[in-house]
Coordinates of C-alpha atoms and ligand atoms in Angstrom, one line a residue:
X163 CA -6.3 0.8 -26.9
X164 CA -7.0 -0.5 -23.3
X165 CA -3.5 -1.3 -21.4
X166 CA -3.7 -3.4 -18.2
X167 CA -0.6 -1.9 -15.5
X168 CA 1.0 -5.7 -14.6
X169 CA 1.4 -4.7 -11.2
X170 CA 2.4 -8.4 -10.4
X171 CA 5.3 -8.8 -13.3
X172 CA 6.4 -4.7 -12.4
X173 CA 6.8 -6.0 -8.2
X174 CA 8.5 -8.5 -9.9
X175 CA 10.4 -6.7 -12.1
X176 CA 11.8 -3.6 -9.1
X177 CA 12.3 -7.1 -6.2
X178 CA 14.9 -8.3 -9.0
X179 CA 16.5 -4.5 -8.8
X180 CA 16.0 -5.1 -4.7
X181 CA 17.8 -8.2 -5.0
X182 CA 20.3 -6.9 -7.3
X183 CA 21.0 -3.3 -5.1
X184 CA 21.0 -5.9 -1.9
X185 CA 23.7 -8.2 -2.7
X186 CA 26.0 -4.9 -3.7
X187 CA 25.8 -3.4 0.0
X188 CA 26.6 -7.4 0.6
X189 CA 29.8 -7.3 -1.5
X190 CA 30.5 -4.6 0.3
X191 CA 30.1 -5.4 3.6
X192 CA 26.8 -2.8 4.2
X193 CA 24.5 -4.5 6.6
X194 CA 21.4 -6.5 5.7
X195 CA 18.4 -5.0 6.0
X196 CA 16.2 -6.4 8.3
X197 CA 12.7 -7.0 8.1
X198 CA 10.2 -7.4 11.8
X199 CA 6.9 -7.8 11.0
X200 CA 4.4 -8.7 14.4
X201 CA 1.3 -10.8 13.6
X202 CA -1.9 -10.7 16.3
X203 CA -4.7 -13.0 15.6
X204 CA -4.8 -15.5 13.0
X205 CA -7.2 -14.0 10.6
X206 CA -6.6 -16.0 7.8
X207 CA -6.2 -12.6 4.8
X208 CA -4.4 -11.1 7.5
X209 CA -1.8 -14.0 7.7
X210 CA -1.7 -15.0 4.5
X211 CA -0.8 -10.6 3.6
X212 CA 2.3 -11.5 6.4
X213 CA 3.5 -14.4 4.8
X214 CA 3.8 -12.9 1.4
X215 CA 6.1 -10.3 3.1
X216 CA 8.4 -12.5 4.8
X217 CA 8.7 -14.7 1.3
X218 CA 9.3 -10.7 -0.3
X219 CA 12.0 -10.5 1.4
X220 CA 14.4 -13.8 1.3
X221 CA 13.7 -13.2 -2.4
X222 CA 15.1 -10.0 -2.0
X223 CA 17.6 -11.5 0.1
X224 CA 17.1 -9.5 3.1
X225 CA 16.4 -10.6 7.7
X226 CA 12.9 -11.3 8.8
X227 CA 11.4 -11.4 12.0
X228 CA 8.2 -12.5 12.5
X229 CA 6.6 -12.4 15.7
X230 CA 3.7 -14.1 15.9
X231 CA 1.4 -13.7 19.2
X232 CA -2.3 -15.0 20.2
X233 CA -5.7 -12.9 19.5
X234 CA -5.6 -12.3 23.5
X235 CA -2.7 -10.5 24.1
X236 CA -3.0 -7.7 25.7
X237 CA -2.5 -3.8 25.5
X238 CA 0.6 -3.5 27.7
X239 CA 2.3 -6.4 26.5
X240 CA 1.7 -6.0 22.2
X241 CA 3.7 -2.1 23.4
X242 CA 6.7 -4.1 24.9
X243 CA 7.4 -6.1 22.0
X244 CA 7.0 -3.1 19.8
X245 CA 9.6 -0.9 22.6
X246 CA 12.3 -3.8 22.4
X247 CA 11.6 -3.7 18.0
X248 CA 12.3 0.4 18.0
X249 CA 15.6 -0.8 20.4
X250 CA 17.1 -3.4 19.1
X251 CA 19.7 -2.1 16.4
X252 CA 19.3 -5.0 14.4
X253 CA 15.4 -4.1 12.6
X254 CA 15.8 -1.6 10.4
X255 CA 11.6 -1.2 10.1
X256 CA 8.9 -2.7 11.3
X257 CA 5.2 -3.7 10.9
X258 CA 2.2 -5.1 13.1
X259 CA 0.2 -5.8 11.5
X260 CA -3.7 -4.5 11.2
X261 CA -7.1 -4.9 12.2
X262 CA -5.1 -5.8 15.8
X263 CA -8.0 -7.4 18.4
X264 CA -10.9 -5.2 19.1
X265 CA -9.7 -4.8 23.1
X266 CA -5.9 -3.1 20.8
X267 CA -6.4 0.9 20.3
X268 CA -4.4 0.8 17.2
X269 CA -4.0 4.5 17.4
X270 CA -1.8 3.6 20.8
X271 CA -0.3 1.4 18.5
X272 CA 1.1 3.8 16.0
X273 CA 1.8 5.9 17.8
X274 CA 3.9 3.3 20.0
X275 CA 6.4 3.2 16.0
X276 CA 9.7 5.2 16.6
X277 CA 9.2 7.2 13.4
X278 CA 12.8 6.7 12.2
X279 CA 10.9 2.7 12.1
X280 CA 7.5 2.6 10.6
X281 CA 8.1 1.1 7.2
X282 CA 4.8 1.5 6.9
X283 CA 4.9 5.2 6.7
X284 CA 1.1 5.1 9.2
X285 CA 2.7 6.9 11.9
X286 CA 2.1 10.9 12.2
X287 CA 5.7 11.9 11.8
X288 CA 6.0 10.6 8.6
X289 CA 2.1 11.1 7.3
X290 CA 3.2 15.2 9.0
X291 CA 7.0 14.8 6.9
X292 CA 5.2 13.6 3.7
X293 CA 2.1 16.1 3.4
X294 CA 5.1 18.5 3.6
X295 CA 7.9 17.2 1.1
X296 CA 10.1 16.6 3.6
X297 CA 12.3 12.9 3.4
X298 CA 9.7 10.5 4.5
X299 CA 7.9 6.1 4.1
X300 CA 5.5 6.7 2.3
X301 CA 2.1 4.4 3.1
X302 CA 2.0 1.5 1.6
X303 CA -1.1 1.4 -1.2
X304 CA -0.5 5.0 -2.6
X305 CA 3.4 4.7 -3.1
X306 CA 2.7 1.4 -4.9
X307 CA 0.3 2.9 -6.8
X308 CA 2.8 6.3 -7.6
X309 CA 5.2 3.8 -8.4
X310 CA 3.4 2.1 -10.6
X311 CA 2.3 5.7 -12.7
X312 CA 5.7 6.5 -12.4
X313 CA 7.1 3.1 -14.3
X314 CA 4.4 3.0 -16.8
X315 CA 5.5 6.5 -17.9
X316 CA 1.9 7.6 -17.5
X317 CA 1.8 12.1 -17.4
X318 CA 0.0 13.2 -14.1
X319 CA 0.6 16.8 -14.4
X320 CA -1.7 19.0 -15.4
X321 CA -4.0 16.0 -15.4
X322 CA -7.4 16.1 -12.8
X323 CA -7.5 13.0 -11.2
X324 CA -10.7 11.8 -9.1
X325 CA -9.5 9.9 -5.8
X326 CA -12.1 8.0 -4.7
X327 CA -12.6 6.8 -0.5
X328 CA -10.6 9.1 2.6
X329 CA -8.8 7.1 4.4
X330 CA -5.5 7.5 6.0
X331 CA -4.1 4.5 4.7
X332 CA -5.2 5.3 1.2
X333 CA -7.1 7.9 -0.5
X334 CA -6.4 11.2 1.7
X335 CA -2.1 10.3 1.7
X336 CA -2.9 9.8 -2.8
X337 CA -4.7 12.7 -2.6
X338 CA -1.6 14.7 -1.3
X339 CA 1.1 12.9 -3.0
X340 CA -0.7 13.6 -6.6
X341 CA -0.8 17.1 -6.0
X342 CA 2.4 17.4 -5.1
X343 CA 5.1 19.2 -6.6
X344 CA 7.2 16.2 -7.8
X345 CA 8.0 13.5 -11.2
X346 CA 4.4 11.6 -10.1
X347 CA 1.7 14.6 -9.0
X348 CA 0.9 18.4 -10.1
X349 CA -2.6 17.2 -10.4
X350 CA -5.4 18.6 -9.4
X351 CA -7.2 16.7 -7.1
X352 CA -10.6 15.9 -5.9
X353 CA -11.1 13.8 -2.9
X354 CA -14.8 12.0 -3.2
X355 CA -16.4 9.9 0.2
X356 CA -19.4 9.8 1.1
X357 CA -20.9 12.5 1.0
X358 CA -20.2 13.9 -2.6
X359 CA -23.0 15.4 -3.6
X360 CA -22.9 13.5 -7.1
X361 CA -20.6 11.4 -7.2
X362 CA -20.7 10.7 -11.0
X363 CA -20.2 14.3 -12.1
X364 CA -16.8 14.5 -10.5
X365 CA -15.2 10.8 -11.8
X366 CA -16.5 11.7 -14.8
X367 CA -14.8 14.2 -15.5
X368 CA -11.5 12.2 -14.3
X369 CA -8.5 11.7 -15.9
X370 CA -7.2 9.1 -13.7
X371 CA -9.8 8.0 -11.0
X372 CA -8.0 5.3 -7.8
X373 CA -11.2 3.5 -6.8
X374 CA -10.7 3.0 -2.8
X375 CA -14.7 2.2 -1.3
X376 CA -13.5 -1.7 -1.0
X377 CA -16.9 -2.1 -2.2
X378 CA -17.2 -4.6 -5.5
X379 CA -18.1 -2.7 -8.9
X380 CA -19.3 -0.1 -7.3
X381 CA -17.2 2.5 -10.1
X382 CA -19.3 1.5 -13.5
X383 CA -18.8 2.7 -16.8
X384 CA -21.1 5.5 -17.6
X385 CA -19.3 6.5 -13.7
X386 CA -15.7 7.3 -16.1
X387 CA -14.8 8.6 -19.1
X388 CA -13.5 7.6 -22.3
X389 CA -9.4 7.7 -22.3
X390 CA -9.6 7.1 -18.7
X391 CA -6.4 5.7 -16.3
X392 CA -8.4 3.8 -13.7
X393 CA -6.5 2.2 -10.5
X394 CA -8.3 -0.3 -8.5
X395 CA -7.4 -0.6 -4.6
X396 CA -9.7 -3.1 -4.2
X397 CA -10.3 -6.4 -2.4
X398 CA -13.5 -7.6 -1.6
X399 CA -14.8 -11.2 -1.9
X400 CA -17.2 -11.6 -3.3
X401 CA -20.1 -15.4 -3.4
X402 CA -18.8 -17.4 -5.9
X403 CA -19.7 -21.8 -6.1
X404 CA -17.5 -23.1 -8.7
X405 CA -14.4 -21.7 -6.8
X406 CA -13.5 -23.9 -4.1
X407 CA -13.1 -21.2 -1.9
X408 CA -16.6 -20.0 -2.2
X409 CA -15.0 -17.4 -2.8
X410 CA -12.9 -14.8 -5.2
X411 CA -12.1 -11.4 -5.0
X412 CA -12.7 -8.3 -7.0
X413 CA -12.2 -4.8 -7.0
X414 CA -13.7 -2.0 -6.5
X415 CA -14.1 -1.4 -10.5
X416 CA -16.2 -3.2 -12.9
X417 CA -13.3 -4.2 -14.7
X418 CA -16.0 -5.8 -17.6
X419 CA -17.0 -3.2 -18.6
X420 CA -14.2 -0.2 -17.3
X421 CA -11.5 -1.4 -19.0
X422 CA -12.7 -0.9 -22.9
X423 CA -12.7 3.0 -21.1
X424 CA -10.0 2.8 -20.7
X425 CA -6.4 3.8 -21.4
X426 CA -4.8 2.1 -18.4
X427 CA -6.5 0.4 -16.1
X428 CA -5.0 -2.5 -12.9
X429 CA -6.5 -5.9 -12.4
X430 CA -7.9 -7.4 -9.9
X431 CA -6.0 -9.5 -8.5
X432 CA -2.3 -8.7 -9.8
X433 CA -2.2 -5.3 -9.9
X434 CA -2.0 -2.5 -6.9
X435 CA -1.8 -5.9 -3.9
X436 CA 1.6 -6.3 -5.6
X437 CA 3.1 -3.1 -5.4
X438 CA 2.2 -2.2 -1.8
X439 CA 4.7 -4.9 -0.4
X440 CA 7.1 -3.7 -3.5
X441 CA 6.9 -0.6 -1.4
X442 CA 7.4 -2.1 2.1
X443 CA 10.9 -4.2 0.5
X444 CA 11.6 -0.1 -0.5
X445 CA 10.7 1.3 2.9
X446 CA 12.7 -1.0 4.5
X447 CA 16.0 -0.5 2.6
X448 CA 15.9 2.9 2.3
X449 CA 16.1 2.0 6.9
X450 CA 19.1 0.1 6.2
X451 CA 20.5 2.7 4.5
X452 CA 19.5 5.2 7.4
X453 CA 18.6 7.3 3.6
X454 CA 15.0 9.4 5.4
X455 CA 16.9 10.3 8.7
X456 CA 19.5 9.9 9.1
Ligands
LIG646 N1 -3.6 -4.0 6.8 C1 -3.5 -3.6 5.0 N2 -3.1 -3.5 4.7 C2 -1.8 -3.3 6.0 C3 -0.6 -3.0 5.2 O1 -0.8 -1.5 4.7 N3 0.0 -2.7 6.9 C4 -0.7 -2.9 8.0 N4 0.7 -2.9 9.1 N5 -1.3 -3.3 8.6 C5 -2.3 -3.3 6.5

């Protein structure tokens, strides 16, 4: 039987839990968690993600600050904004929404964020701490997937997991987290990518598949073993004249044909996406409590 991994509902549950926690912190006279988000330019998708993050902060009783600048901001000016946020004791954590305009070096920006405020978990210090099993801010998407597998009670120990895609923010950290000695972990992981020789042969051996390549309908039913757990990270636009905006969002998985073969599967939208926001809130809560860096 196919079970839907309902990220939308689970994210709402987790947000309510965080809001309860924040109420207790406030009642005890503690600090209200405060997240800042930096948005550069007018990319519609980025603006919508950031709006969602800020709205979620409000739902949970956090303080939030949105810093918006035009796409022609200089790199120096952006680095100065980051410096100000690093030094502002009221800001517990912040993010700089990616992608950035071409004239700004994303690597430089990522390195400029103080690791103890890097609630996106993109700084190499957080990445390295994660890889060594030390306390760290975990990147939002892999952390959201770990939480989802945990809450749905999906056994990972001893399972064969195939990750498709080796990006710094999803595929690579996901492969590390699932191979860790942890409650959600202890998988045997195969990290696949564009140079993998026979990808369908790899995915057909998988108990758990994480699809994170960014290509619509990439994972088809013939690539999936009966009873596999399928997690779809993709958010791809495909033309759809029947929609007012002219497109619809689909994942990396051919959901219609893969779902009947899966034991568990995430939909798009409403699967992994909403869980990434709860990861960010969890990391900000940890930052305000100084749980990772004391
Ligand atoms: N762009 C796409 N995903 C993310 C994310 O998780 N964080 C930031 N800062 N930018 C993104």
